[in-house]
């Protein structure tokens, strides 16, 4: 009994399945449409299985149709160029299609209906010749004429810029020459006056003091000339693998005694070793000039707790090293800050005004930049940014 029941179960299930299945749709237009739809869905699924990334690669014509719907002023240069190229290509394709259609017709007419063929051919030559010129020749001629006109305008603009730069360069030379003359003439005039007094009174007891003052003035002239030659001379960079941490530690050690003597605290904050390609001696000169300026700013400032912060780090991309030298001194006035890198501009009694211009020149020779951030009553900050791969240029 059990075996008979077991054998009969598949027949019962089969009958149930057959009864539950939807009946076949009747023949007719709706059935044909459903069949076509199912075939299309199956082909799309099959194509999607064969090319799983096909949907990600949008066809070029669909992309172009989307761009056609957008105002050209909202497109970027690449999209506008793509649209122009596509339109030109479509014009060429239409022209070629027209030539293919007209050619056989004209040939048949010339063979079988000669007079009509001549008229038809002449008309098509005039029509398609003009279109061929507009499609194939005129764009190239237009682009060439536009390029020539743009080149002329650019040449004129470059010439005007060159003349403006030459005029600015001439004014800079005049300003620099006046600064040099002023920087050298004053101490020489003072020394000359003292020597004349010594000559008028050879036995005067003040001659020793006069001689010392004259010698100090001449040393000032010598120092100015030496700095000027250093500023004007192109020095070849001898780039080596160097770490700014070692360079700055050497500079800080140089100022250690002065810091103890003047009671100035030095805060060292290095986040990295600062490995880069550069000239160690010139990098050291950059550090000496910046830290020395910070000491000079704090020397007579009367700050309760004078402090110099020397920081070292890298940018997020790891391609540049930056050095920050900050003091809590009196700061620099805006009009002086605007001229801080001008040659011979200085507020120091014994300064030459070439320290920071030389520093900027050395920084730029390494492919870097130097920035000033200052505010009266809140101190001064210099930030030097150097690329890790410095060019082997001239300083």
CSV table of C-alpha atoms in Angstrom, one decimal:
chain,number,residue,atom,x,y,z
A,1,UNK,CA,0.0,0.0,0.0
A,2,UNK,CA,2.7,2.4,0.9
A,3,UNK,CA,4.7,1.6,-2.2
A,4,UNK,CA,1.6,2.2,-4.4
A,5,UNK,CA,1.1,5.6,-2.7
A,6,UNK,CA,4.7,6.5,-3.2
A,7,UNK,CA,4.5,5.6,-6.9
A,8,UNK,CA,1.3,7.6,-7.4
A,9,UNK,CA,2.7,10.9,-5.9
A,10,UNK,CA,4.7,12.0,-8.9
A,11,UNK,CA,1.7,11.7,-11.1
A,12,UNK,CA,-0.4,13.8,-8.7
A,13,UNK,CA,2.3,16.5,-8.5
A,14,UNK,CA,2.7,16.5,-12.2
A,15,UNK,CA,-1.0,17.0,-12.7
A,16,UNK,CA,-1.0,19.8,-10.1
A,17,UNK,CA,2.0,21.5,-11.8
A,18,UNK,CA,0.3,21.2,-15.2
A,19,UNK,CA,-2.9,22.7,-13.8
A,20,UNK,CA,-1.1,25.6,-12.1
A,21,UNK,CA,0.9,26.6,-15.2
A,22,UNK,CA,-0.5,29.5,-17.1
A,23,UNK,CA,-2.2,28.6,-20.3
A,24,UNK,CA,-0.4,29.4,-23.5
A,25,UNK,CA,-1.3,32.8,-24.9
A,26,UNK,CA,-3.5,32.7,-28.0
A,27,UNK,CA,-2.0,33.5,-31.3
A,28,UNK,CA,-2.4,37.1,-32.5
A,29,UNK,CA,-0.7,40.5,-32.5
A,30,UNK,CA,-0.3,40.6,-28.7
A,31,UNK,CA,1.3,37.2,-28.7
A,32,UNK,CA,3.8,38.2,-31.4
A,33,UNK,CA,4.7,41.3,-29.5
A,34,UNK,CA,5.3,39.3,-26.3
A,35,UNK,CA,7.4,36.9,-28.2
A,36,UNK,CA,9.6,39.7,-29.7
A,37,UNK,CA,9.8,41.3,-26.2
A,38,UNK,CA,11.0,38.0,-24.7
A,39,UNK,CA,13.5,37.5,-27.4
A,40,UNK,CA,14.8,41.0,-27.0
A,41,UNK,CA,15.2,40.5,-23.2
A,42,UNK,CA,17.0,37.3,-23.7
A,43,UNK,CA,19.4,38.8,-26.2
A,44,UNK,CA,20.0,41.8,-23.8
A,45,UNK,CA,20.7,39.4,-20.9
A,46,UNK,CA,23.0,37.3,-23.1
A,47,UNK,CA,24.8,40.4,-24.3
A,48,UNK,CA,25.2,41.6,-20.7
A,49,UNK,CA,26.7,38.3,-19.7
A,50,UNK,CA,29.2,38.4,-22.5
A,51,UNK,CA,30.0,42.0,-21.9
A,52,UNK,CA,29.5,42.8,-18.2
A,53,UNK,CA,31.1,46.3,-18.5
A,54,UNK,CA,29.3,47.3,-21.7
A,55,UNK,CA,26.8,49.5,-19.8
A,56,UNK,CA,29.7,51.4,-18.2
A,57,UNK,CA,31.1,52.3,-21.7
A,58,UNK,CA,28.5,54.8,-23.0
A,59,UNK,CA,28.3,54.9,-26.8
A,60,UNK,CA,30.0,58.0,-28.2
A,61,UNK,CA,26.9,59.1,-30.1
A,62,UNK,CA,24.8,59.0,-27.0
A,63,UNK,CA,27.4,61.2,-25.2
A,64,UNK,CA,27.4,63.6,-28.2
A,65,UNK,CA,23.6,63.8,-28.2
A,66,UNK,CA,23.7,64.7,-24.6
A,67,UNK,CA,26.3,67.4,-25.2
A,68,UNK,CA,24.2,68.8,-28.0
A,69,UNK,CA,21.4,69.4,-25.6
A,70,UNK,CA,23.6,71.5,-23.3
A,71,UNK,CA,24.4,75.2,-23.9
A,72,UNK,CA,28.0,75.4,-25.2
A,73,UNK,CA,28.8,78.2,-22.7
A,74,UNK,CA,28.5,75.5,-20.0
A,75,UNK,CA,30.8,73.0,-21.6
A,76,UNK,CA,34.6,72.9,-21.1
A,77,UNK,CA,37.1,73.3,-23.8
A,78,UNK,CA,37.5,69.5,-24.4
A,79,UNK,CA,33.8,69.0,-24.8
A,80,UNK,CA,33.4,71.9,-27.2
A,81,UNK,CA,36.3,70.7,-29.3
A,82,UNK,CA,34.7,67.2,-29.3
A,83,UNK,CA,31.4,68.6,-30.5
A,84,UNK,CA,33.0,70.7,-33.3
A,85,UNK,CA,35.1,67.7,-34.4
A,86,UNK,CA,31.9,65.5,-34.4
A,87,UNK,CA,29.9,68.0,-36.4
A,88,UNK,CA,32.7,68.4,-39.0
A,89,UNK,CA,33.0,64.6,-39.3
A,90,UNK,CA,29.2,64.3,-39.8
A,91,UNK,CA,29.4,67.0,-42.5
A,92,UNK,CA,32.2,65.0,-44.3
A,93,UNK,CA,30.2,61.8,-44.0
A,94,UNK,CA,27.1,63.5,-45.5
A,95,UNK,CA,29.2,64.9,-48.3
A,96,UNK,CA,30.7,61.5,-49.1
A,97,UNK,CA,27.3,59.9,-49.0
A,98,UNK,CA,26.0,62.5,-51.4
A,99,UNK,CA,28.9,61.9,-53.8
A,100,UNK,CA,28.3,58.2,-53.7
A,101,UNK,CA,24.6,58.7,-54.6
A,102,UNK,CA,25.1,61.3,-57.3
A,103,UNK,CA,28.1,59.6,-59.0
A,104,UNK,CA,26.3,56.6,-60.4
A,105,UNK,CA,23.3,58.6,-61.5
A,106,UNK,CA,25.5,61.1,-63.4
A,107,UNK,CA,27.4,58.2,-65.0
A,108,UNK,CA,24.3,56.5,-66.2
A,109,UNK,CA,22.8,59.7,-67.6
A,110,UNK,CA,26.1,60.5,-69.4
A,111,UNK,CA,26.0,57.0,-71.0
A,112,UNK,CA,22.4,56.8,-72.0
A,113,UNK,CA,20.9,60.4,-72.0
A,114,UNK,CA,24.0,62.5,-72.9
A,115,UNK,CA,22.5,66.0,-73.0
A,116,UNK,CA,20.5,65.5,-69.8
A,117,UNK,CA,23.6,63.9,-68.2
A,118,UNK,CA,25.7,66.9,-69.1
A,119,UNK,CA,23.3,69.3,-67.5
A,120,UNK,CA,22.8,67.1,-64.4
A,121,UNK,CA,26.5,66.6,-64.0
A,122,UNK,CA,27.3,70.4,-64.4
A,123,UNK,CA,24.6,71.2,-61.8
A,124,UNK,CA,25.9,68.6,-59.3
A,125,UNK,CA,29.5,69.7,-59.9
A,126,UNK,CA,28.6,73.3,-59.0
A,127,UNK,CA,26.5,72.3,-56.0
A,128,UNK,CA,28.8,69.6,-54.6
A,129,UNK,CA,31.9,71.5,-55.5
A,130,UNK,CA,30.9,74.4,-53.3
A,131,UNK,CA,29.9,72.0,-50.5
A,132,UNK,CA,33.2,70.2,-50.9
A,133,UNK,CA,35.1,73.4,-50.5
A,134,UNK,CA,33.0,74.5,-47.5
A,135,UNK,CA,33.5,71.1,-45.8
A,136,UNK,CA,37.0,70.0,-46.7
A,137,UNK,CA,39.0,73.1,-47.6
A,138,UNK,CA,37.4,76.1,-45.9
A,139,UNK,CA,37.8,74.9,-42.3
A,140,UNK,CA,41.6,74.3,-42.8
A,141,UNK,CA,42.0,77.7,-44.4
A,142,UNK,CA,40.0,79.4,-41.7
A,143,UNK,CA,42.0,77.7,-38.9
A,144,UNK,CA,45.3,78.7,-40.6
A,145,UNK,CA,44.2,82.3,-41.0
A,146,UNK,CA,43.0,82.4,-37.4
A,147,UNK,CA,46.3,80.9,-36.2
A,148,UNK,CA,48.3,83.5,-38.2
A,149,UNK,CA,46.2,86.4,-36.8
A,150,UNK,CA,46.5,85.0,-33.3
A,151,UNK,CA,50.2,84.7,-33.7
A,152,UNK,CA,50.5,88.3,-34.9
A,153,UNK,CA,48.5,89.5,-31.9
A,154,UNK,CA,50.5,87.4,-29.5
A,155,UNK,CA,53.7,88.7,-31.0
A,156,UNK,CA,52.5,92.2,-30.6
A,157,UNK,CA,51.5,91.5,-27.0
A,158,UNK,CA,54.8,89.8,-26.2
A,159,UNK,CA,56.6,92.7,-27.7
A,160,UNK,CA,54.6,95.1,-25.5
A,161,UNK,CA,55.3,93.0,-22.5
A,162,UNK,CA,59.0,92.8,-23.3
A,163,UNK,CA,59.1,96.6,-23.6
A,164,UNK,CA,57.3,97.0,-20.3
A,165,UNK,CA,59.7,94.5,-18.6
A,166,UNK,CA,62.7,96.3,-20.1
A,167,UNK,CA,61.3,99.6,-18.8
A,168,UNK,CA,60.7,98.0,-15.4
A,169,UNK,CA,64.2,96.5,-15.4
A,170,UNK,CA,65.7,99.9,-16.3
A,171,UNK,CA,63.8,101.5,-13.4
A,172,UNK,CA,65.0,98.8,-11.1
A,173,UNK,CA,68.6,99.3,-12.2
A,174,UNK,CA,68.2,103.0,-11.6
A,175,UNK,CA,66.8,102.4,-8.2
A,176,UNK,CA,69.5,99.9,-7.4
A,177,UNK,CA,72.2,102.2,-8.6
A,178,UNK,CA,70.8,105.0,-6.4
A,179,UNK,CA,70.8,102.7,-3.4
A,180,UNK,CA,74.3,101.6,-4.1
A,181,UNK,CA,75.5,105.2,-4.4
A,182,UNK,CA,73.8,106.2,-1.2
A,183,UNK,CA,75.0,103.1,0.7
A,184,UNK,CA,78.7,103.7,-0.3
A,185,UNK,CA,78.8,107.5,-0.5
A,186,UNK,CA,77.8,108.2,3.1
A,187,UNK,CA,80.5,106.1,4.8
A,188,UNK,CA,83.1,107.3,2.4
A,189,UNK,CA,82.1,111.0,3.0
A,190,UNK,CA,82.3,110.4,6.7
A,191,UNK,CA,85.7,108.8,6.5
A,192,UNK,CA,86.9,111.5,4.2
A,193,UNK,CA,85.8,114.2,6.6
A,194,UNK,CA,87.6,112.5,9.5
A,195,UNK,CA,90.8,112.0,7.5
A,196,UNK,CA,90.7,115.7,6.6
A,197,UNK,CA,90.4,116.7,10.3
A,198,UNK,CA,93.3,114.4,11.1
A,199,UNK,CA,95.3,116.2,8.4
A,200,UNK,CA,94.5,119.6,9.7
A,201,UNK,CA,95.5,118.8,13.2
A,202,UNK,CA,98.1,116.0,13.1
A,203,UNK,CA,98.9,116.2,16.8
A,204,UNK,CA,95.3,116.2,18.0
A,205,UNK,CA,94.5,113.7,20.7
A,206,UNK,CA,91.3,112.8,19.0
A,207,UNK,CA,93.1,111.5,15.9
A,208,UNK,CA,93.1,107.9,17.3
A,209,UNK,CA,89.3,108.0,17.7
A,210,UNK,CA,88.9,109.6,14.3
A,211,UNK,CA,91.0,106.9,12.7
A,212,UNK,CA,88.9,104.2,14.4
A,213,UNK,CA,85.6,105.8,13.2
A,214,UNK,CA,87.0,106.2,9.7
A,215,UNK,CA,88.2,102.6,9.6
A,216,UNK,CA,84.7,101.4,10.8
A,217,UNK,CA,83.1,103.4,8.0
A,218,UNK,CA,85.5,101.9,5.4
A,219,UNK,CA,84.7,98.5,6.7
A,220,UNK,CA,81.1,99.2,6.3
A,221,UNK,CA,81.8,100.1,2.6
A,222,UNK,CA,83.7,96.9,2.2
A,223,UNK,CA,80.9,94.9,3.7
A,224,UNK,CA,78.4,96.5,1.5
A,225,UNK,CA,80.4,95.9,-1.6
A,226,UNK,CA,81.0,92.3,-0.6
A,227,UNK,CA,77.3,91.7,-0.1
A,228,UNK,CA,76.5,93.4,-3.3
A,229,UNK,CA,79.0,91.2,-5.2
A,230,UNK,CA,77.5,88.1,-3.6
A,231,UNK,CA,74.0,89.3,-4.5
A,232,UNK,CA,74.9,90.0,-8.1
A,233,UNK,CA,77.1,87.0,-8.7
A,234,UNK,CA,75.6,83.8,-10.1
A,235,UNK,CA,76.9,80.9,-8.0
A,236,UNK,CA,76.4,77.4,-9.3
A,237,UNK,CA,74.5,75.1,-7.0
A,238,UNK,CA,76.3,72.0,-5.9
A,239,UNK,CA,73.3,69.8,-5.1
A,240,UNK,CA,73.8,66.9,-2.8
A,241,UNK,CA,71.5,64.7,-0.7
A,242,UNK,CA,71.1,66.7,2.5
A,243,UNK,CA,68.7,66.8,5.4
A,244,UNK,CA,67.4,70.2,6.5
A,245,UNK,CA,67.3,68.9,10.1
A,246,UNK,CA,71.1,68.7,10.1
A,247,UNK,CA,71.4,72.1,8.4
A,248,UNK,CA,69.2,73.8,10.9
A,249,UNK,CA,70.8,72.1,13.9
A,250,UNK,CA,74.2,73.4,12.7
A,251,UNK,CA,72.7,76.9,12.4
A,252,UNK,CA,71.1,76.7,15.8
A,253,UNK,CA,74.4,75.6,17.3
A,254,UNK,CA,76.0,78.7,15.8
A,255,UNK,CA,73.6,81.0,17.6
A,256,UNK,CA,73.6,79.0,20.9
A,257,UNK,CA,76.0,81.3,22.7
A,258,UNK,CA,74.2,84.4,21.5
A,259,UNK,CA,70.9,83.0,22.7
A,260,UNK,CA,72.3,82.3,26.1
A,261,UNK,CA,73.9,85.7,26.3
A,262,UNK,CA,70.8,87.7,25.3
A,263,UNK,CA,68.3,85.4,27.1
A,264,UNK,CA,66.4,84.4,24.0
A,265,UNK,CA,64.7,81.0,24.1
A,266,UNK,CA,64.9,78.8,21.0
A,267,UNK,CA,62.1,76.3,20.4
A,268,UNK,CA,63.0,73.5,18.0
A,269,UNK,CA,60.0,71.7,16.4
A,270,UNK,CA,61.0,69.2,13.7
A,271,UNK,CA,58.4,66.8,12.3
A,272,UNK,CA,60.7,65.3,9.7
A,273,UNK,CA,64.3,65.0,8.7
A,274,UNK,CA,63.6,67.0,5.6
A,275,UNK,CA,65.6,65.0,3.1
A,276,UNK,CA,66.1,66.8,-0.2
A,277,UNK,CA,68.5,67.7,-3.0
A,278,UNK,CA,70.3,71.0,-2.4
A,279,UNK,CA,73.5,72.9,-1.8
A,280,UNK,CA,74.3,72.4,2.0
A,281,UNK,CA,76.3,75.6,2.3
A,282,UNK,CA,73.7,77.8,0.6
A,283,UNK,CA,70.9,76.2,2.6
A,284,UNK,CA,72.9,76.9,5.8
A,285,UNK,CA,73.3,80.6,4.6
A,286,UNK,CA,69.5,80.8,4.3
A,287,UNK,CA,69.0,79.5,7.9
A,288,UNK,CA,71.7,81.9,9.2
A,289,UNK,CA,70.1,84.9,7.6
A,290,UNK,CA,66.6,84.1,8.8
A,291,UNK,CA,67.5,83.2,12.3
A,292,UNK,CA,69.9,86.1,12.5
A,293,UNK,CA,67.2,88.5,11.5
A,294,UNK,CA,65.0,87.0,14.3
A,295,UNK,CA,67.7,87.6,16.8
A,296,UNK,CA,68.2,91.2,15.6
A,297,UNK,CA,64.5,91.9,15.8
A,298,UNK,CA,64.4,90.7,19.5
A,299,UNK,CA,67.7,92.4,20.5
A,300,UNK,CA,66.2,95.8,21.3
A,301,UNK,CA,62.5,94.9,21.4
A,302,UNK,CA,62.1,94.8,25.1
A,303,UNK,CA,60.0,91.7,25.0
A,304,UNK,CA,59.4,90.0,28.4
A,305,UNK,CA,60.1,86.5,27.2
A,306,UNK,CA,61.8,86.7,23.8
A,307,UNK,CA,61.4,83.5,21.8
A,308,UNK,CA,62.4,82.1,18.4
A,309,UNK,CA,60.5,79.1,17.0
A,310,UNK,CA,62.2,77.0,14.3
A,311,UNK,CA,59.9,74.5,12.7
A,312,UNK,CA,60.5,71.9,10.0
A,313,UNK,CA,58.0,69.7,8.1
A,314,UNK,CA,56.8,68.4,4.8
A,315,UNK,CA,53.6,69.0,2.7
A,316,UNK,CA,51.0,66.3,2.5
A,317,UNK,CA,52.1,65.1,-0.9
A,318,UNK,CA,55.7,64.6,0.5
A,319,UNK,CA,57.2,66.6,-2.4
A,320,UNK,CA,58.3,69.7,-0.5
A,321,UNK,CA,60.0,70.6,2.7
A,322,UNK,CA,59.1,73.8,4.6
A,323,UNK,CA,61.0,75.7,7.2
A,324,UNK,CA,59.4,78.2,9.5
A,325,UNK,CA,61.3,80.8,11.6
A,326,UNK,CA,59.0,82.8,13.9
A,327,UNK,CA,59.8,85.4,16.6
A,328,UNK,CA,57.6,87.2,19.1
A,329,UNK,CA,59.2,90.5,18.5
A,330,UNK,CA,57.7,93.9,17.5
A,331,UNK,CA,56.8,92.9,14.0
A,332,UNK,CA,57.2,94.9,10.8
A,333,UNK,CA,55.2,97.8,9.6
A,334,UNK,CA,53.2,97.2,6.4
A,335,UNK,CA,55.1,99.7,4.3
A,336,UNK,CA,58.4,98.2,5.4
A,337,UNK,CA,57.1,94.6,4.9
A,338,UNK,CA,56.3,95.5,1.3
A,339,UNK,CA,59.9,96.4,0.7
A,340,UNK,CA,61.6,93.8,2.9
A,341,UNK,CA,63.2,91.9,-0.1
A,342,UNK,CA,64.4,95.1,-1.9
A,343,UNK,CA,68.2,95.5,-2.1
A,344,UNK,CA,69.6,97.9,0.4
A,345,UNK,CA,66.4,98.4,2.3
A,346,UNK,CA,67.0,98.0,6.0
A,347,UNK,CA,65.9,99.5,9.3
A,348,UNK,CA,69.1,98.3,11.1
A,349,UNK,CA,71.8,100.8,11.9
A,350,UNK,CA,74.6,98.5,10.8
A,351,UNK,CA,72.7,96.5,8.2
A,352,UNK,CA,73.4,96.5,4.4
A,353,UNK,CA,69.9,95.6,3.3
A,354,UNK,CA,71.1,92.6,1.3
A,355,UNK,CA,70.6,89.8,3.7
A,356,UNK,CA,67.0,89.0,2.8
A,357,UNK,CA,67.4,89.7,-1.0
A,358,UNK,CA,70.3,87.2,-1.0
A,359,UNK,CA,68.2,84.8,1.0
A,360,UNK,CA,65.3,85.0,-1.5
A,361,UNK,CA,67.7,84.6,-4.3
A,362,UNK,CA,69.2,81.4,-2.8
A,363,UNK,CA,65.7,80.0,-2.1
A,364,UNK,CA,64.5,80.6,-5.7
A,365,UNK,CA,67.8,79.1,-7.0
A,366,UNK,CA,66.6,75.9,-5.3
A,367,UNK,CA,63.2,76.2,-6.9
A,368,UNK,CA,61.5,77.2,-3.7
A,369,UNK,CA,59.6,80.2,-2.3
A,370,UNK,CA,59.9,82.4,0.7
A,371,UNK,CA,56.9,84.1,2.3
A,372,UNK,CA,56.6,86.8,5.1
A,373,UNK,CA,53.8,87.0,7.6
A,374,UNK,CA,54.1,89.8,10.1
A,375,UNK,CA,52.0,92.0,12.3
A,376,UNK,CA,52.9,94.9,14.5
A,377,UNK,CA,53.1,93.8,18.1
A,378,UNK,CA,52.7,90.1,17.4
A,379,UNK,CA,56.0,89.1,15.8
A,380,UNK,CA,57.3,88.1,12.4
A,381,UNK,CA,57.3,84.7,10.6
A,382,UNK,CA,59.3,83.6,7.5
A,383,UNK,CA,58.3,80.4,5.7
A,384,UNK,CA,60.6,78.8,3.2
A,385,UNK,CA,59.2,76.1,0.9
A,386,UNK,CA,61.8,73.9,-0.9
A,387,UNK,CA,61.1,71.1,-3.4
A,388,UNK,CA,62.8,67.8,-2.6
A,389,UNK,CA,64.3,67.6,-6.1
A,390,UNK,CA,66.0,71.0,-6.5
A,391,UNK,CA,67.3,72.0,-9.9
A,392,UNK,CA,71.0,72.4,-10.5
A,393,UNK,CA,70.6,76.1,-11.4
A,394,UNK,CA,72.6,79.1,-10.5
A,395,UNK,CA,72.1,81.1,-7.3
